[in-house]
CSV table of C-alpha atoms in Angstrom, one decimal:
chain,number,residue,atom,x,y,z
A,1,MET,CA,-50.5,56.3,-33.0
A,2,GLU,CA,-52.8,57.0,-35.9
A,3,HIS,CA,-51.3,60.1,-37.5
A,4,ASN,CA,-47.5,60.3,-36.8
A,5,LEU,CA,-46.0,56.9,-36.2
A,6,TYR,CA,-45.8,54.4,-39.3
A,7,GLY,CA,-44.1,51.2,-39.5
A,8,LEU,CA,-43.5,48.3,-42.1
A,9,GLU,CA,-42.0,44.8,-41.8
A,10,ILE,CA,-41.9,42.0,-44.1
A,11,ASP,CA,-41.4,39.1,-41.6
A,12,LYS,CA,-45.0,38.4,-40.1
A,13,ARG,CA,-43.7,37.1,-36.7
A,14,ALA,CA,-41.3,40.4,-36.3
A,15,TYR,CA,-44.4,42.4,-37.5
A,16,GLN,CA,-46.5,40.8,-34.5
A,17,LEU,CA,-43.8,41.4,-32.2
A,18,ALA,CA,-43.6,45.0,-33.2
A,19,TYR,CA,-47.3,45.6,-32.9
A,20,PHE,CA,-47.6,44.0,-29.5
A,21,ALA,CA,-44.6,46.3,-28.4
A,22,VAL,CA,-45.9,49.5,-29.6
A,23,MET,CA,-49.3,48.6,-28.0
A,24,MET,CA,-47.9,48.0,-24.8
A,25,LYS,CA,-45.8,51.2,-24.9
A,26,ALA,CA,-49.0,53.0,-25.5
A,27,ARG,CA,-51.0,51.3,-22.7
A,28,GLN,CA,-47.9,52.5,-20.4
A,29,TYR,CA,-48.7,55.9,-21.2
A,30,ASP,CA,-52.7,55.4,-21.1
A,31,ARG,CA,-54.2,52.8,-19.0
A,32,ARG,CA,-57.4,53.0,-21.1
A,33,PHE,CA,-55.7,52.7,-24.4
A,34,PHE,CA,-57.0,49.0,-25.3
A,35,SER,CA,-60.9,50.2,-24.9
A,36,ARG,CA,-60.1,53.5,-27.5
A,37,GLY,CA,-60.4,51.4,-30.6
A,38,ILE,CA,-56.8,52.8,-31.9
A,39,ALA,CA,-55.0,50.6,-34.0
A,40,PRO,CA,-51.1,51.3,-34.8
A,41,GLN,CA,-50.0,52.1,-38.5
A,42,LEU,CA,-48.0,49.1,-38.4
A,43,TYR,CA,-48.6,46.5,-41.7
A,44,CYS,CA,-47.0,43.4,-43.0
A,45,PRO,CA,-47.4,42.6,-46.5
A,46,THR,CA,-49.4,39.2,-45.9
A,47,GLY,CA,-50.6,37.7,-49.0
A,48,TYR,CA,-48.6,40.0,-51.1
A,49,PRO,CA,-45.4,38.3,-52.5
A,50,GLU,CA,-43.9,41.4,-54.4
A,51,GLY,CA,-44.0,43.5,-51.2
A,52,ALA,CA,-42.8,40.5,-48.9
A,53,GLU,CA,-39.6,40.1,-51.3
A,54,PHE,CA,-38.9,44.0,-52.1
A,55,GLY,CA,-40.1,45.4,-48.7
A,56,SER,CA,-39.6,49.2,-48.1
A,57,LEU,CA,-37.3,49.0,-51.5
A,58,LEU,CA,-40.8,48.8,-53.5
A,59,LEU,CA,-41.5,51.9,-55.6
A,60,VAL,CA,-45.1,52.9,-55.6
A,61,ASN,CA,-46.2,55.4,-57.9
A,62,ASP,CA,-49.8,55.2,-58.4
A,63,LEU,CA,-51.9,54.2,-55.3
A,64,GLU,CA,-55.3,52.5,-56.2
A,65,ASP,CA,-58.5,53.2,-54.1
A,66,ARG,CA,-58.8,51.6,-50.7
A,67,PRO,CA,-60.5,48.3,-51.2
A,68,GLN,CA,-64.1,47.8,-49.9
A,69,GLU,CA,-65.6,45.0,-48.1
A,70,ASN,CA,-68.6,43.4,-49.8
A,71,VAL,CA,-70.8,43.1,-46.7
A,72,ASP,CA,-73.5,41.3,-48.7
A,73,ARG,CA,-71.5,38.4,-48.8
A,74,HIS,CA,-69.9,38.1,-45.6
A,75,LEU,CA,-69.0,40.8,-42.6
A,76,PHE,CA,-65.5,39.8,-41.9
A,77,SER,CA,-63.6,38.4,-45.1
A,78,GLY,CA,-59.9,36.7,-44.7
A,79,ASN,CA,-59.3,37.9,-48.5
A,80,PHE,CA,-60.5,41.4,-47.5
A,81,ALA,CA,-58.0,41.6,-44.7
A,82,GLU,CA,-55.1,40.7,-46.6
A,83,GLU,CA,-56.0,43.3,-49.4
A,84,LEU,CA,-56.5,45.9,-46.9
A,85,ASN,CA,-53.3,45.1,-45.2
A,86,ARG,CA,-51.6,45.0,-48.7
A,87,TRP,CA,-53.2,48.3,-49.8
A,88,ASN,CA,-52.1,49.8,-46.6
A,89,PHE,CA,-48.5,48.7,-46.9
A,90,ARG,CA,-48.2,50.4,-50.6
A,91,ARG,CA,-49.8,53.5,-49.1
A,92,LEU,CA,-47.1,54.0,-46.3
A,93,LEU,CA,-44.7,53.7,-49.0
A,94,ALA,CA,-46.4,56.1,-51.3
A,95,GLN,CA,-46.3,58.9,-48.5
A,96,LYS,CA,-43.5,61.3,-47.7
A,97,TYR,CA,-42.6,61.6,-43.9
A,98,ASP,CA,-40.8,64.0,-41.7
A,99,VAL,CA,-38.4,61.5,-40.2
A,100,VAL,CA,-37.4,58.0,-41.7
A,101,CYS,CA,-35.6,55.7,-39.3
A,102,THR,CA,-34.3,52.4,-39.8
A,103,ASN,CA,-31.3,49.7,-39.3
A,104,PRO,CA,-31.5,48.2,-42.8
A,105,PRO,CA,-30.5,44.6,-43.9
A,106,TYR,CA,-26.8,44.1,-44.7
A,107,MET,CA,-26.1,42.0,-47.4
A,108,ALA,CA,-24.2,42.1,-51.0
A,109,VAL,CA,-26.9,42.2,-53.9
A,110,SER,CA,-24.8,39.5,-55.5
A,111,ASN,CA,-26.0,37.2,-53.0
A,112,ALA,CA,-29.7,38.2,-53.4
A,113,CYS,CA,-32.1,36.1,-55.4
A,114,VAL,CA,-32.3,36.9,-58.9
A,115,LYS,CA,-35.7,38.7,-58.9
A,116,LEU,CA,-34.3,41.2,-56.0
A,117,ASN,CA,-31.1,41.3,-57.6
A,118,GLU,CA,-32.5,42.7,-61.0
A,119,TYR,CA,-34.9,45.0,-59.1
A,120,ILE,CA,-32.1,46.6,-57.3
A,121,LYS,CA,-30.0,46.9,-60.5
A,122,LYS,CA,-32.8,48.7,-62.5
A,123,ASN,CA,-34.0,51.0,-59.5
A,124,PHE,CA,-31.1,51.7,-57.5
A,125,ALA,CA,-28.3,51.6,-60.0
A,126,ASP,CA,-26.1,53.8,-57.8
A,127,SER,CA,-26.2,51.7,-54.7
A,128,LYS,CA,-26.4,48.3,-56.2
A,129,ALA,CA,-23.4,46.9,-54.4
A,130,ASP,CA,-25.3,46.2,-51.3
A,131,LEU,CA,-28.7,46.1,-49.5
A,132,PHE,CA,-28.0,48.8,-47.0
A,133,ALA,CA,-27.1,51.1,-49.6
A,134,ALA,CA,-30.2,50.9,-51.7
A,135,PHE,CA,-32.0,51.5,-48.4
A,136,ILE,CA,-29.9,54.7,-47.8
A,137,GLU,CA,-31.2,56.0,-51.3
A,138,ARG,CA,-34.9,54.8,-50.6
A,139,CYS,CA,-35.2,56.4,-47.2
A,140,GLY,CA,-34.1,59.5,-48.8
A,141,GLN,CA,-36.9,59.3,-51.5
A,142,LEU,CA,-39.5,58.7,-48.7
A,143,LEU,CA,-38.6,62.2,-46.9
A,144,LYS,CA,-40.2,65.8,-47.4
A,145,CYS,CA,-38.0,68.8,-48.1
A,146,ASN,CA,-36.3,69.4,-44.8
A,147,GLY,CA,-36.9,66.0,-43.5
A,148,TYR,CA,-34.5,63.7,-41.4
A,149,GLN,CA,-33.0,60.6,-42.3
A,150,ALA,CA,-31.6,58.5,-39.3
A,151,MET,CA,-29.8,55.2,-39.9
A,152,ILE,CA,-27.2,52.6,-39.0
A,153,THR,CA,-25.6,50.9,-41.6
A,154,GLN,CA,-22.1,49.2,-42.3
A,155,HIS,CA,-19.5,52.0,-43.1
A,156,ALA,CA,-18.2,50.9,-46.3
A,157,TRP,CA,-20.3,53.5,-48.0
A,158,MET,CA,-18.3,56.3,-46.6
A,159,PHE,CA,-15.0,54.9,-48.5
A,160,LEU,CA,-15.4,52.4,-51.0
A,161,SER,CA,-15.4,53.3,-54.7
A,162,SER,CA,-18.6,50.9,-55.3
A,163,PHE,CA,-20.4,53.4,-53.3
A,164,GLU,CA,-18.8,56.4,-55.1
A,165,LYS,CA,-21.8,57.5,-57.0
A,166,LEU,CA,-24.1,57.3,-53.7
A,167,ARG,CA,-21.5,59.6,-51.8
A,168,GLU,CA,-22.0,61.9,-54.8
A,169,LYS,CA,-25.7,62.2,-54.2
A,170,ILE,CA,-25.4,62.3,-50.6
A,171,GLN,CA,-23.3,65.5,-51.1
A,172,LEU,CA,-26.4,67.0,-52.4
A,173,VAL,CA,-27.8,66.8,-48.9
A,174,ASP,CA,-26.5,67.6,-45.4
A,175,ILE,CA,-25.0,64.9,-43.0
A,176,VAL,CA,-26.1,66.8,-39.7
A,177,ASN,CA,-23.9,64.2,-37.5
A,178,MET,CA,-22.5,61.0,-37.4
A,179,ALA,CA,-21.2,58.5,-34.7
A,180,HIS,CA,-18.6,56.5,-36.5
A,181,LEU,CA,-18.7,53.1,-34.5
A,182,GLY,CA,-16.4,50.6,-36.8
A,183,ALA,CA,-16.0,47.1,-35.3
A,184,ARG,CA,-17.7,45.8,-32.0
A,185,ALA,CA,-20.3,48.3,-31.5
A,186,PHE,CA,-22.6,45.6,-30.4
A,187,GLU,CA,-21.7,42.9,-27.9
A,188,GLU,CA,-23.6,40.4,-29.7
A,189,ILE,CA,-21.6,40.6,-32.9
A,190,GLY,CA,-17.8,39.9,-32.4
A,191,GLY,CA,-14.6,40.5,-35.1
A,192,GLU,CA,-14.0,42.8,-37.6
A,193,VAL,CA,-16.4,42.1,-40.3
A,194,VAL,CA,-19.2,44.1,-39.2
A,195,GLN,CA,-18.2,47.7,-38.9
A,196,THR,CA,-20.9,50.3,-38.6
A,197,THR,CA,-21.8,54.1,-38.5
A,198,SER,CA,-24.6,55.7,-37.2
A,199,PHE,CA,-25.8,59.0,-38.9
A,200,VAL,CA,-28.5,61.6,-39.5
A,201,ILE,CA,-29.0,63.2,-43.0
A,202,ARG,CA,-31.4,66.3,-43.6
A,203,LYS,CA,-32.9,66.6,-47.1
A,204,SER,CA,-31.4,69.8,-47.6
A,205,HIS,CA,-28.4,71.7,-49.3
A,206,ILE,CA,-26.6,74.3,-47.2
A,207,THR,CA,-23.5,75.6,-48.8
A,208,ASP,CA,-20.3,75.4,-46.5
A,209,PHE,CA,-22.7,73.0,-44.5
A,210,LYS,CA,-20.7,71.8,-41.4
A,211,GLY,CA,-21.4,68.6,-39.5
A,212,VAL,CA,-20.5,66.9,-36.2
A,213,TYR,CA,-18.7,63.7,-36.4
A,214,CYS,CA,-17.8,61.2,-33.5
A,215,ARG,CA,-15.0,58.8,-34.3
A,216,LEU,CA,-15.4,55.9,-31.9
A,217,ILE,CA,-13.7,53.1,-34.1
A,218,GLU,CA,-10.8,52.7,-31.6
A,219,PRO,CA,-12.5,51.7,-28.5
A,220,THR,CA,-13.0,47.8,-28.7
A,221,THR,CA,-16.1,47.3,-26.6
A,222,GLN,CA,-19.9,48.6,-26.8
A,223,GLN,CA,-19.4,50.1,-23.5
A,224,SER,CA,-16.0,51.9,-24.0
A,225,LYS,CA,-17.5,53.5,-27.3
A,226,GLU,CA,-20.5,54.6,-25.3
A,227,ASP,CA,-18.4,56.2,-22.7
A,228,MET,CA,-16.2,57.8,-25.2
A,229,PHE,CA,-19.3,59.3,-26.9
A,230,LEU,CA,-21.0,60.7,-23.9
A,231,ALA,CA,-17.7,62.0,-22.8
A,232,GLY,CA,-17.4,64.3,-26.0
A,233,GLU,CA,-14.2,62.9,-26.8
A,234,ASN,CA,-12.7,62.4,-30.5
A,235,ARG,CA,-15.7,64.9,-32.0
A,236,TYR,CA,-15.0,66.8,-35.2
A,237,ILE,CA,-16.6,69.4,-37.0
A,238,SER,CA,-16.1,69.1,-40.7
A,239,ALA,CA,-17.2,71.1,-43.8
A,240,GLN,CA,-19.0,68.8,-46.1
A,241,LYS,CA,-17.5,70.2,-49.2
A,242,ASN,CA,-14.3,69.1,-48.2
A,243,PHE,CA,-14.9,65.6,-48.9
A,244,SER,CA,-15.0,65.9,-52.7
A,245,LYS,CA,-11.5,67.3,-52.7
A,246,ILE,CA,-10.1,63.8,-52.3
A,247,PRO,CA,-10.3,61.2,-54.9
A,248,GLY,CA,-13.5,59.2,-54.6
A,249,SER,CA,-15.0,61.7,-52.2
A,250,PRO,CA,-14.6,59.6,-49.0
A,251,VAL,CA,-16.1,61.1,-45.9
A,252,SER,CA,-12.9,61.7,-44.2
A,253,TYR,CA,-14.3,64.1,-41.7
A,254,TRP,CA,-11.3,63.6,-39.5
A,255,VAL,CA,-8.5,65.2,-41.8
A,256,SER,CA,-7.3,68.8,-41.8
A,257,GLU,CA,-7.4,71.3,-44.8
A,258,ARG,CA,-3.4,70.8,-45.2
A,259,PHE,CA,-3.7,67.1,-45.2
A,260,ILE,CA,-6.4,67.6,-48.0
A,261,ASN,CA,-4.3,69.7,-50.1
A,262,VAL,CA,-1.7,66.8,-50.5
A,263,PHE,CA,-4.3,65.2,-52.8
A,264,ILE,CA,-4.4,68.5,-54.9
A,265,GLN,CA,-0.7,69.3,-55.2
A,266,PHE,CA,0.7,65.9,-56.3
A,267,PRO,CA,0.0,63.4,-58.8
A,268,LEU,CA,-1.9,60.2,-58.0
A,269,LEU,CA,-0.2,56.8,-58.1
A,270,GLY,CA,-3.0,55.5,-60.7
A,271,ASP,CA,-1.6,58.4,-63.0
A,272,ILE,CA,1.7,56.7,-62.9
A,273,SER,CA,1.8,52.9,-62.2
A,274,TYR,CA,-1.7,51.0,-61.5
A,275,PRO,CA,-1.9,48.3,-59.3
A,276,LYS,CA,-2.6,45.1,-61.4
A,277,GLN,CA,-4.4,41.9,-60.0
A,278,GLY,CA,-2.9,38.6,-60.6
A,279,LEU,CA,-4.4,35.3,-61.3
A,280,ALA,CA,-6.6,33.2,-59.0
A,281,THR,CA,-5.7,29.2,-59.2
A,282,SER,CA,-9.3,28.3,-57.6
A,283,ASP,CA,-7.2,25.2,-56.2
A,284,ASN,CA,-4.0,26.4,-54.5
A,285,ASP,CA,-3.5,22.7,-52.9
A,286,ARG,CA,-3.2,21.6,-56.5
A,287,TYR,CA,-1.2,24.6,-58.2
A,288,LEU,CA,1.0,26.0,-55.5
A,289,ARG,CA,3.7,24.5,-53.0
A,290,PHE,CA,6.4,26.0,-50.8
A,291,TRP,CA,9.7,26.2,-52.5
A,292,PHE,CA,11.2,23.9,-50.4
A,293,GLU,CA,8.3,21.2,-50.9
A,294,VAL,CA,9.5,20.3,-54.6
A,295,VAL,CA,12.9,19.5,-56.2
A,296,LEU,CA,14.9,22.2,-56.3
A,297,ASN,CA,16.0,21.5,-60.0
A,298,ASN,CA,12.4,22.0,-61.2
A,299,ILE,CA,12.2,25.7,-60.2
A,300,GLU,CA,13.0,28.2,-62.6
A,301,PHE,CA,15.2,30.8,-60.5
A,302,GLN,CA,17.4,31.7,-63.4
A,303,CYS,CA,15.3,35.0,-64.2
A,304,VAL,CA,14.9,36.2,-60.7
A,305,GLY,CA,16.0,39.5,-60.1
A,306,SER,CA,17.9,39.3,-63.5
A,307,SER,CA,17.1,40.0,-67.3
A,308,GLN,CA,17.6,36.4,-68.3
A,309,SER,CA,14.7,34.6,-69.9
A,310,LYS,CA,12.5,32.1,-68.4
A,311,ASP,CA,13.1,28.2,-69.1
A,312,ILE,CA,9.7,27.4,-70.5
A,313,SER,CA,10.2,23.7,-70.0
A,314,ALA,CA,10.7,24.3,-66.3
A,315,MET,CA,7.4,23.1,-64.0
A,316,TRP,CA,7.4,25.4,-61.1
A,317,TYR,CA,8.1,29.2,-60.9
A,318,PRO,CA,8.5,31.7,-58.1
A,319,TYR,CA,5.0,33.1,-57.0
A,320,CYS,CA,4.1,36.2,-55.1
A,321,LYS,CA,1.2,35.6,-52.9
A,322,GLY,CA,0.6,38.6,-50.6
A,323,GLY,CA,1.1,37.1,-46.9
A,324,MET,CA,2.4,38.9,-43.8
A,325,PHE,CA,2.8,42.5,-43.3
A,326,ARG,CA,6.3,43.4,-44.6
A,327,LYS,CA,8.2,46.1,-46.2
A,328,TRP,CA,10.9,46.5,-48.7
A,329,TYR,CA,11.7,42.6,-49.3
A,330,GLY,CA,10.5,39.3,-48.4
A,331,ASN,CA,7.4,37.0,-48.5
A,332,ARG,CA,9.2,35.0,-51.2
A,333,GLU,CA,7.8,31.3,-50.4
A,334,TYR,CA,5.6,30.0,-53.1
A,335,VAL,CA,6.0,28.4,-56.4
A,336,ILE,CA,3.5,27.8,-59.1
A,337,ASN,CA,2.9,25.0,-61.6
A,338,TRP,CA,3.4,27.1,-64.6
A,339,ARG,CA,4.6,24.6,-66.9
A,340,ASN,CA,4.2,25.3,-70.7
A,341,ASN,CA,3.1,29.0,-69.8
A,342,GLY,CA,0.4,27.7,-67.3
A,343,GLN,CA,-1.4,25.7,-69.8
A,344,ASP,CA,-2.8,23.4,-67.0
A,345,LEU,CA,-4.3,26.4,-65.0
A,346,LYS,CA,-5.5,27.9,-68.4
A,347,ILE,CA,-7.6,24.7,-69.3
A,348,ASN,CA,-9.2,24.8,-65.7
A,349,PRO,CA,-12.7,26.8,-66.1
A,350,LYS,CA,-12.5,27.9,-62.4
A,351,SER,CA,-9.1,29.6,-62.5
A,352,VAL,CA,-9.1,33.1,-63.5
A,353,ILE,CA,-6.0,34.2,-65.4
A,354,ARG,CA,-5.7,38.3,-65.1
A,355,ASN,CA,-2.9,40.4,-66.7
A,356,PRO,CA,-0.7,37.4,-67.9
A,357,ASP,CA,1.3,39.7,-70.0
A,358,THR,CA,3.0,41.3,-67.0
A,359,TYR,CA,3.9,38.0,-65.4
A,360,PHE,CA,7.4,37.8,-64.9
A,361,LEU,CA,8.1,41.6,-65.3
A,362,SER,CA,10.0,43.5,-62.7
A,363,GLY,CA,7.6,45.1,-60.1
A,364,MET,CA,6.7,45.6,-56.7
A,365,SER,CA,4.1,44.0,-54.5
A,366,TYR,CA,1.7,44.4,-51.6
A,367,SER,CA,-0.7,42.1,-49.4
A,368,ASP,CA,-4.2,42.9,-50.5
A,369,VAL,CA,-5.4,42.2,-47.0
A,370,SER,CA,-3.8,43.8,-43.7
A,371,THR,CA,-5.3,44.8,-40.6
A,372,GLY,CA,-2.3,47.3,-40.0
A,373,ASP,CA,-0.1,49.4,-42.1
A,374,PHE,CA,0.5,49.2,-45.8
A,375,GLY,CA,3.8,47.6,-46.9
A,376,LEU,CA,5.4,47.6,-50.2
A,377,ARG,CA,8.0,44.8,-51.4
A,378,TYR,CA,10.5,44.8,-54.1
A,379,TYR,CA,10.3,41.6,-56.4
A,380,GLY,CA,12.2,42.4,-59.6
A,381,THR,CA,11.7,39.9,-62.6
A,382,GLY,CA,10.6,36.4,-62.6
A,383,PHE,CA,7.6,36.1,-60.5
A,384,VAL,CA,3.9,35.1,-61.6
A,385,TYR,CA,1.7,37.0,-59.1
A,386,ASP,CA,-1.5,36.3,-57.3
A,387,SER,CA,-4.9,38.2,-56.7
A,388,CYS,CA,-4.0,38.6,-53.1
A,389,GLY,CA,-0.6,40.1,-54.1
A,390,PRO,CA,-1.0,42.8,-56.5
A,391,MET,CA,1.8,44.0,-58.6
A,392,LEU,CA,3.0,47.6,-59.3
A,393,PHE,CA,5.1,48.5,-62.4
A,394,SER,CA,6.9,51.8,-62.5
A,395,SER,CA,6.9,53.9,-65.7
A,396,LYS,CA,9.1,56.3,-67.4
A,397,LYS,CA,7.4,59.0,-65.1
A,398,CYS,CA,8.6,57.4,-62.0
A,399,SER,CA,10.9,55.0,-60.7
A,400,ASP,CA,10.8,52.0,-58.4
A,401,GLU,CA,12.6,53.8,-55.7
A,402,ASN,CA,10.3,56.8,-55.7
A,403,ILE,CA,7.1,54.6,-55.4
A,404,LEU,CA,8.7,52.5,-52.8
A,405,GLY,CA,10.0,55.4,-50.7
A,406,VAL,CA,6.5,56.9,-50.9
A,407,LEU,CA,4.3,54.1,-50.1
A,408,ASN,CA,6.5,52.9,-47.5
A,409,SER,CA,6.6,56.1,-45.6
A,410,VAL,CA,4.6,57.0,-42.5
A,411,VAL,CA,2.7,59.5,-44.2
A,412,ILE,CA,1.0,57.1,-46.5
A,413,ASN,CA,-0.7,55.2,-43.9
A,414,SER,CA,-2.4,58.3,-42.7
A,415,LEU,CA,-3.5,58.7,-46.3
A,416,TYR,CA,-4.6,55.4,-46.8
A,417,LYS,CA,-6.9,55.4,-43.8
A,418,ILE,CA,-8.6,57.9,-45.5
A,419,VAL,CA,-9.1,56.5,-49.2
A,420,CYS,CA,-8.9,52.7,-47.7
A,421,PRO,CA,-10.0,52.2,-44.1
A,422,THR,CA,-10.8,48.8,-44.5
A,423,ILE,CA,-8.9,45.7,-44.2
A,424,HIS,CA,-8.8,45.4,-47.9
A,425,PHE,CA,-6.3,47.4,-49.8
A,426,THR,CA,-8.2,47.5,-53.0
A,427,GLN,CA,-6.6,48.4,-56.3
A,428,SER,CA,-8.6,51.6,-56.8
A,429,ALA,CA,-7.9,52.7,-53.3
A,430,VAL,CA,-4.1,52.0,-53.6
A,431,ALA,CA,-4.1,53.9,-56.9
A,432,LYS,CA,-5.6,57.0,-55.1
A,433,ALA,CA,-2.2,57.7,-53.2
A,434,PRO,CA,-0.4,61.0,-54.0
A,435,ILE,CA,3.1,60.7,-55.2
A,436,ALA,CA,5.9,63.3,-54.8
A,437,LEU,CA,8.0,62.9,-57.9
A,438,THR,CA,11.6,63.1,-57.0
A,439,SER,CA,14.8,62.0,-58.6
A,440,ASP,CA,16.9,62.7,-55.3
A,441,GLU,CA,19.9,60.4,-55.2
A,442,LYS,CA,19.9,60.5,-51.1
A,443,ILE,CA,16.4,59.2,-51.2
A,444,TYR,CA,17.1,56.5,-53.9
A,445,GLY,CA,20.2,55.6,-51.8
A,446,LEU,CA,18.1,55.2,-48.6
A,447,VAL,CA,15.4,53.3,-50.2
A,448,LYS,CA,18.1,50.7,-51.8
A,449,GLN,CA,19.6,50.5,-48.1
A,450,ASN,CA,16.4,49.6,-46.9
A,451,ILE,CA,15.7,46.9,-49.4
A,452,ASN,CA,19.3,45.5,-48.7
A,453,ILE,CA,18.4,45.4,-44.9
A,454,SER,CA,15.2,43.8,-45.4
A,455,LYS,CA,16.6,41.3,-47.7
A,456,ARG,CA,19.5,40.3,-45.3
A,457,ASP,CA,16.7,39.8,-42.5
A,458,TRP,CA,14.5,37.7,-44.8
A,459,ASP,CA,17.7,35.6,-45.7
A,460,SER,CA,18.9,34.8,-42.5
A,461,TYR,CA,15.9,32.3,-42.0
A,462,GLU,CA,16.1,28.8,-43.6
A,463,THR,CA,12.7,29.4,-45.1
A,464,SER,CA,14.5,31.8,-47.5
A,465,TRP,CA,15.6,29.8,-50.9
A,466,ASP,CA,18.8,32.5,-50.6
A,467,PHE,CA,19.7,31.4,-47.0
A,468,LYS,CA,23.5,30.6,-46.5
A,469,LYS,CA,24.1,30.3,-43.1
A,470,HIS,CA,22.7,31.3,-39.7
A,471,PRO,CA,23.8,35.1,-38.8
A,472,LEU,CA,25.0,34.2,-35.6
A,473,ILE,CA,27.6,31.9,-37.2
């Protein structure tokens, strides 16, 4: 209690509850504990605003001398108690530990107050995307050499590009083990938003180190995840050095050496055709309509799928907005008010116009958000596109058919589960797909056949602007 167990808490009430819980746990082992005069090493930054704002992220370089009470003035000083508590709070942050264990707060740093936001960007530049990431880095700083760091955090740091520099730092230490929990790891938290991982890191670096990873993301309840873990199912032993062989160095512990080599053998999509993000209107109710909600003659359909130039006097233009999962063709439902080259949108300070030089060019698109597989659709010319429906434009190195064939294959979904395992297909993640370049006419023919089949299916519904008649007639 005095020399081995230490704890910090910035919330006064939580600190009091923790203090009480530790005291009662000690009393469970020693009935005379309360009479021994032992105080737990738990502290709260009472009267210390800087400590209350930054908590354990506070960096303490020089620790001043322990404050001394002025016994001539008064025996028990409230100010002295606060000063001593503040000093102890800093003392614990200046020490090094054999084990650091915590469940840090999860919050995008951009949503923090200005002071905390600036502090993290200055002191934790490689993990500034989220508070939990800054705590991963900070806990490592609090460790002695060969010490252990045990945490449960959001699993985003394992995959997303915004945490790539943090992953590079973690490659310099050893991930001993991990329970990759995914969504619904706790009964109190529902939905897919909070997806967690629990892990232990040792502050050491052993060449060819292999950690043990438990993949528990498939079960949908806390109990079923626990049962799978205790049964020893879905366990992987993975060499940590393999992570850096995949672009972005994701913690892809479950993939084989053969699978990893795919990223080495073939060029990446980003080297051939990088995804482009479109505009954000800021007010879809004002600027967007379903195509059947406006007068048909006011929609510029003439240049869709052809080389004809657009009529700049028209008011409504076909709009690619992402939408439901669908491959090859479809999701052509919306039009956008782009009269006079989008003049109304451009003068709106809340609207964001991205990559306007690529509007109306021939391209392919996918839905940014999906809880299922990746699906790429051919659009051709004539479309403005959305931030939730990014576009791909082929280059001389690779044709539309080549890209569509690869990105709509079964293999690509397995690859994207490595570089993009969240519900968002981010541009940087999509660009990391390896592309096998081909000019095989048979493959091109199959791709065109799939586009035609998907088009016939889409056009068999009255919600398609190319609907002619019901397929049963």
